[in-house]
Short mmCIF file of C-alpha atoms in Angstrom, two decimals:
data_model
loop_
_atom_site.label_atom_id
_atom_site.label_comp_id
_atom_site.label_asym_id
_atom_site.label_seq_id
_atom_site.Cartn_x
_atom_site.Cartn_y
_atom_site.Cartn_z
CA UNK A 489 25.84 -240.90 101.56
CA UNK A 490 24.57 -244.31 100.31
CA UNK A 491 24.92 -247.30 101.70
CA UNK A 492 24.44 -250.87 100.64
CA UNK A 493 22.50 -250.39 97.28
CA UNK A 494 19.59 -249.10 99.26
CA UNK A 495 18.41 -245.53 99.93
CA UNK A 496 20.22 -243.56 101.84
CA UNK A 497 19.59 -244.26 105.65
CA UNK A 498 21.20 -240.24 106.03
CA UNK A 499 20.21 -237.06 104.53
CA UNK A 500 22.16 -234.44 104.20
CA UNK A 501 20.65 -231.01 104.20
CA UNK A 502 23.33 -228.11 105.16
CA UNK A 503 25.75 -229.75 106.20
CA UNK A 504 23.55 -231.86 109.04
CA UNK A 505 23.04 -235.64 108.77
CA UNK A 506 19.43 -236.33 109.13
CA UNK A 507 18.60 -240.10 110.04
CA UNK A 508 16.00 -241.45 107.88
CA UNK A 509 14.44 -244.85 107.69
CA UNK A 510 15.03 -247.61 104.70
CA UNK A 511 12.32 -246.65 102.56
CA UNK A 512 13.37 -242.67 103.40
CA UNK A 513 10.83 -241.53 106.03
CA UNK A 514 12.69 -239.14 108.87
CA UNK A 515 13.67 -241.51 111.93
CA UNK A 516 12.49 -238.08 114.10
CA UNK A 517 9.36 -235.97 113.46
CA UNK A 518 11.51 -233.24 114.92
CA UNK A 519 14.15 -232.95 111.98
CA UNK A 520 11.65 -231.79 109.44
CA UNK A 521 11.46 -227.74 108.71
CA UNK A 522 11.96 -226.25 105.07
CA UNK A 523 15.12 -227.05 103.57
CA UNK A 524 14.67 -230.78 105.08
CA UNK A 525 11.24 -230.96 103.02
CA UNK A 526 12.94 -230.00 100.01
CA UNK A 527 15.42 -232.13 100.47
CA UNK A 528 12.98 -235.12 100.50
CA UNK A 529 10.80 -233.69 97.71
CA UNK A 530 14.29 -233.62 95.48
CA UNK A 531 15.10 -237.16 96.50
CA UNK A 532 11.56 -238.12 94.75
CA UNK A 533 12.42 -235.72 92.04
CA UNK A 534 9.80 -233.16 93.00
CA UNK A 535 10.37 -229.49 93.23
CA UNK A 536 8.21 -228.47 95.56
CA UNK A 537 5.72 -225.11 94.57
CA UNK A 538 3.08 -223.34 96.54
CA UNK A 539 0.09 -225.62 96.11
CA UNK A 540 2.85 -228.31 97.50
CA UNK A 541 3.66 -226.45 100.54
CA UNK A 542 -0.28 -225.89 101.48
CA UNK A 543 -0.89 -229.55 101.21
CA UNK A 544 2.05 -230.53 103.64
CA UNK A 545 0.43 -227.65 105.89
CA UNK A 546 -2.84 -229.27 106.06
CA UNK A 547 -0.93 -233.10 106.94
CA UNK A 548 1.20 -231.50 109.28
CA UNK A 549 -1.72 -230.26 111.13
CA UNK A 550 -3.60 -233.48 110.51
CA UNK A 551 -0.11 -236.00 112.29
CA UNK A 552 -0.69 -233.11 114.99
CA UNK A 553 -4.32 -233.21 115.81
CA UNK A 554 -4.55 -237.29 115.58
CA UNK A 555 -1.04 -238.38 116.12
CA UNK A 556 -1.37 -240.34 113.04
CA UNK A 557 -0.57 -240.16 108.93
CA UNK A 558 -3.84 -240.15 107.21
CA UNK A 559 -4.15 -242.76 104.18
CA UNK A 560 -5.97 -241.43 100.90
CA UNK A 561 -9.44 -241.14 101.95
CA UNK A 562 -8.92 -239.31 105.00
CA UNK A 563 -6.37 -236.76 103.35
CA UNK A 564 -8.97 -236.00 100.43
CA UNK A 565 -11.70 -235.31 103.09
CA UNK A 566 -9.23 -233.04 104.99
CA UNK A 567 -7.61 -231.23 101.86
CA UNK A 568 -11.47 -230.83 100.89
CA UNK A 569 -12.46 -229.12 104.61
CA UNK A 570 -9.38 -227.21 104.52
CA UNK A 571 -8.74 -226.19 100.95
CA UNK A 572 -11.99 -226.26 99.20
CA UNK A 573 -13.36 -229.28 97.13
CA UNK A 574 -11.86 -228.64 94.16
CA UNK A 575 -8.31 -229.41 95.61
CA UNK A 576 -9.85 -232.36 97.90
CA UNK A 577 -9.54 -234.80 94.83
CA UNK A 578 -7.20 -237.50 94.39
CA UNK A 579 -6.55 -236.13 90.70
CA UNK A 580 -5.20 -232.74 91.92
CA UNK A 581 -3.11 -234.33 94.67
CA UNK A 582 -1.75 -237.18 92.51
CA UNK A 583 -0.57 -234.61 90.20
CA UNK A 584 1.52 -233.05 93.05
CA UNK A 585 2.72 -236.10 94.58
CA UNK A 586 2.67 -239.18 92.14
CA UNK A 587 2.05 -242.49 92.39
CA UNK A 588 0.95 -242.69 96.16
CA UNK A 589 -0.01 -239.38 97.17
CA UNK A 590 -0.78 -240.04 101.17
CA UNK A 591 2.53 -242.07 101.18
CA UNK A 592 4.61 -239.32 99.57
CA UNK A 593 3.39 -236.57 100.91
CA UNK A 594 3.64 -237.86 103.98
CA UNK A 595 7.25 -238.50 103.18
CA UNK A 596 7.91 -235.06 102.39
CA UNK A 597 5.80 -233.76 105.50
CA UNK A 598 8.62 -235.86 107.62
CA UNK A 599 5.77 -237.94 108.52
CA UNK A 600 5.46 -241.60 109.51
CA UNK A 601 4.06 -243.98 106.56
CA UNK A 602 0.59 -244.01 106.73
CA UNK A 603 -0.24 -247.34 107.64
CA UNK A 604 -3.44 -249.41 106.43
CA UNK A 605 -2.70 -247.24 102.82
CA UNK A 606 -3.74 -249.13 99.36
CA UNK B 1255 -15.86 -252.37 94.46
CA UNK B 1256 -17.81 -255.18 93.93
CA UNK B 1257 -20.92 -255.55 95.77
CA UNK B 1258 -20.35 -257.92 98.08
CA UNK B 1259 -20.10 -256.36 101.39
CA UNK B 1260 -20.41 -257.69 105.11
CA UNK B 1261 -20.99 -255.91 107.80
CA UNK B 1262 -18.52 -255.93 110.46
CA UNK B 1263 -18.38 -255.07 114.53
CA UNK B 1264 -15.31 -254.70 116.44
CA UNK B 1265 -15.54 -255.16 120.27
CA UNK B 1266 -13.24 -253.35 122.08
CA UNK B 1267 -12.79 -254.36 125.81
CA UNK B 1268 -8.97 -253.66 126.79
CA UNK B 1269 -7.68 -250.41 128.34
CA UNK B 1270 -5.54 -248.22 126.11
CA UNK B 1271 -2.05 -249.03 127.24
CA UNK B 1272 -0.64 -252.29 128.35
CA UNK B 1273 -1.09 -254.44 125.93
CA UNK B 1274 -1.40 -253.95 122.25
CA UNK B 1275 -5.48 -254.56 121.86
CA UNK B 1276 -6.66 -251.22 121.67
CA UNK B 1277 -3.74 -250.61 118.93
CA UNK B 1278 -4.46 -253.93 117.12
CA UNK B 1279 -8.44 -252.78 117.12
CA UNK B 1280 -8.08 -249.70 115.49
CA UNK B 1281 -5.12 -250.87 112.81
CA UNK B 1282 -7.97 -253.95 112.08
CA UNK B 1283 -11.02 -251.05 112.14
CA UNK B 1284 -9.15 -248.70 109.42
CA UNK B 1285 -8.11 -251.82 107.09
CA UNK B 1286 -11.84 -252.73 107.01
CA UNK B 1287 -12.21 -249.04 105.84
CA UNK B 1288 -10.39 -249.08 103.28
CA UNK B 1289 -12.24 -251.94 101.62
CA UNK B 1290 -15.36 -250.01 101.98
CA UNK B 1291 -17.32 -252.11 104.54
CA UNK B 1292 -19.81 -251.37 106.84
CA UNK B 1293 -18.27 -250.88 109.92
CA UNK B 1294 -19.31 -250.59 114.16
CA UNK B 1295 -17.20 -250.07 117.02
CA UNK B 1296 -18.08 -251.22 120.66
CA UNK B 1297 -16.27 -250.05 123.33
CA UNK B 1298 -17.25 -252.40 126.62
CA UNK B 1299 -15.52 -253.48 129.71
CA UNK B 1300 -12.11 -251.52 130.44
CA UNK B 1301 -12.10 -250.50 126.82
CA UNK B 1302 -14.61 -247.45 128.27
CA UNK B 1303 -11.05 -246.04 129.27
CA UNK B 1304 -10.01 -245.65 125.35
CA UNK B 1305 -12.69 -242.77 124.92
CA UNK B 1306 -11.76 -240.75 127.73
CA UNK B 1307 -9.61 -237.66 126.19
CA UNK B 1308 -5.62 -236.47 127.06
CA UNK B 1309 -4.44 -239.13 127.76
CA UNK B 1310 -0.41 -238.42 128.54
CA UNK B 1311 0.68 -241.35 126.07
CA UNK B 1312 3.78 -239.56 125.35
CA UNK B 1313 4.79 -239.71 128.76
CA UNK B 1314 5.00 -244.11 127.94
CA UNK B 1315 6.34 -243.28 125.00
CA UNK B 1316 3.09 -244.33 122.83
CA UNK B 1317 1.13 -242.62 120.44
CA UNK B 1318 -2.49 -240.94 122.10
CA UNK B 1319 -4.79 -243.50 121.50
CA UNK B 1320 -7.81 -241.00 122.40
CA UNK B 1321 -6.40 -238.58 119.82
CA UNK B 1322 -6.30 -241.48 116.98
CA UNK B 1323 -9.92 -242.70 118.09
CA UNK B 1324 -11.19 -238.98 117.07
CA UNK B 1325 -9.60 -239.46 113.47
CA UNK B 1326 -12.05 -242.60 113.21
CA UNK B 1327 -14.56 -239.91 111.70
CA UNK B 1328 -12.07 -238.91 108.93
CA UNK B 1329 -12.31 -242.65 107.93
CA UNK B 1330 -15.78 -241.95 107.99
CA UNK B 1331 -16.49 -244.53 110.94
CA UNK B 1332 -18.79 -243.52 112.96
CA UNK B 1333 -20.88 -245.91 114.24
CA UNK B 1334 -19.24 -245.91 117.58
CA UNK B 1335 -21.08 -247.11 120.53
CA UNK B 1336 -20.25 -247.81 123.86
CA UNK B 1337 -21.46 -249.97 126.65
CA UNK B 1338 -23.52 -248.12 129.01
CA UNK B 1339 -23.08 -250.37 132.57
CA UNK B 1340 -19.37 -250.27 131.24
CA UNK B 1341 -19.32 -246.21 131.98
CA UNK B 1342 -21.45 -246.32 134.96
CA UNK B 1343 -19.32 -248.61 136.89
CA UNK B 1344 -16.05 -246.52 136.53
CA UNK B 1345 -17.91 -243.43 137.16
CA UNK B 1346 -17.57 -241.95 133.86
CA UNK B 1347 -20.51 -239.83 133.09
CA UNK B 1348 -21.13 -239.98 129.04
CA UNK B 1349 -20.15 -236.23 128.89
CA UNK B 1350 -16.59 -237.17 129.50
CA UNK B 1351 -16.61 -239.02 126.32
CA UNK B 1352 -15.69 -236.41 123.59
CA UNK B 1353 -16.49 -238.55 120.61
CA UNK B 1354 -19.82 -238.91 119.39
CA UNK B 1355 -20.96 -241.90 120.18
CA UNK B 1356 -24.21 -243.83 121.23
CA UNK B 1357 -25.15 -245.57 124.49
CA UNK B 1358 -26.52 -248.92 125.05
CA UNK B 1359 -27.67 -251.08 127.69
CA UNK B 1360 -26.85 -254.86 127.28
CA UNK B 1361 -30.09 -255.09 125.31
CA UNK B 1362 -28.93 -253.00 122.59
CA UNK B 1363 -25.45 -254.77 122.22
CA UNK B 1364 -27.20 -257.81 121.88
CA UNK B 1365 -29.54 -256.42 118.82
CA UNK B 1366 -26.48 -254.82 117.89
CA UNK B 1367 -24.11 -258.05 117.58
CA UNK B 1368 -27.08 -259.99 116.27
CA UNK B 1369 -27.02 -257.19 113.45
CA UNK B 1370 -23.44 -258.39 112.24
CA UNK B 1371 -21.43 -260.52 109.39
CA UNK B 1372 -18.68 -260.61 111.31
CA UNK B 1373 -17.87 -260.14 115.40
CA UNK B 1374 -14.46 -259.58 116.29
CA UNK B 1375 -13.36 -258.88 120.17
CA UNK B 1376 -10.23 -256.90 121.05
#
């Protein structure tokens, strides 16, 4: 499943081979649906719960209204409009997705990388 | 942030496809937005074409630029203003335009330029 050192460039998730890019975004925004997410939530060693799952809702329907991955300040303001201000904080979401929360959740939403993300 | 902040205007004056201005505007418009500056968008010349909404990008294989323009407001830009002679020559009335923006005559864009740090054309 790997190949040269690197990340795997294929996940497998029930027996399919889903291409994904270097760093381990999906190659096509069509592949993603449950099991997929999981999949990439386990490969960043993250289990993924309820309060997970509503936050890859709302950046799901964020790539499909503006055809684009938001980067932090955008996601707060839409995790704030869509799940209440106490959620739209980069606290709560970096306690769900570490490190680089628009990047990773993105990730796990089989979203592009957000670009122009600090 | 420190305190040092410039104000900045990007000029927009391409069409939406067909060369990579309009892309290379907006990727330069949400960088400066993540550094916290203040930040205008003018949309003259063909660029008038950008605001217009569904565009068929997919059909070219691109990404909607018109849909991406309306997240500008989640990057809390929105100074957006567009050139009024600009619309008025293509026949675009400024109800067509779904964004909220402002019209100016070639007066204002000069105030508005004259306002700025920094001036960069697309």
């Amino acid at each position: 499943m790997t190949d040269d050192n690197h990340e795997p460039s294929y996940l497998q998730v029930n027996g399919q081979t889903i291409p994904v890019d270097p760093e381990g975004y999906l190659r096509h925004l069509e592949d993603w649906n449950d099991a997929v997410a999981e999949q990439l939530a386990q490969e960043e060693g993250i289990t993924l719960s309820e309060a997970h799952w509503e936050v890859l809702q709302v950046l799901r329907q964020f790539y499909q209204q503006f055809e684009m991955s938001p980067a932090m300040r955008p996601l707060i303001k839409a995790i704030s409009a869509q799940l209440g201000s106490d959620k739209g904080k980069s606290i709560y979401l970096m306690s769900l997705f570490p490190g680089s929360p628009a990047k990773l959740a993105s990730k796990i939403a089989g979203l592009p990388k957000p670009t122009n993300c600090l | 942030m420190s305190d040092t902040k410039k104000s900045f205007l990007i000029i927009n004056r391409k069409a939406p496809y067909g060369s990579s201005a309009a892309r290379d505007a907006l990727d330069v418009a949400l960088t400066i937005s993540v550094f916290e500056q203040p930040l205008s968008l003018l949309f003259m010349d063909d660029a008038v074409l950008q605001l217009l909404p569904d565009h068929q990008a997919t059909l070219i294989g691109q990404k909607n630029l018109s849909a991406n323009l309306s997240m500008l407001e989640m990057y809390d830009i929105d100074q957006l203003y567009v050139c009024q002679q600009a619309l008025s020559l293509r026949g675009i009335r400024p109800d067509d335009i779904t964004l909220n923006i402002t019209l100016l005559d070639s007066q204002g864009i000069a105030s508005l330029i004259k306002q700025q740090d920094h001036v960069l054309s697309f």
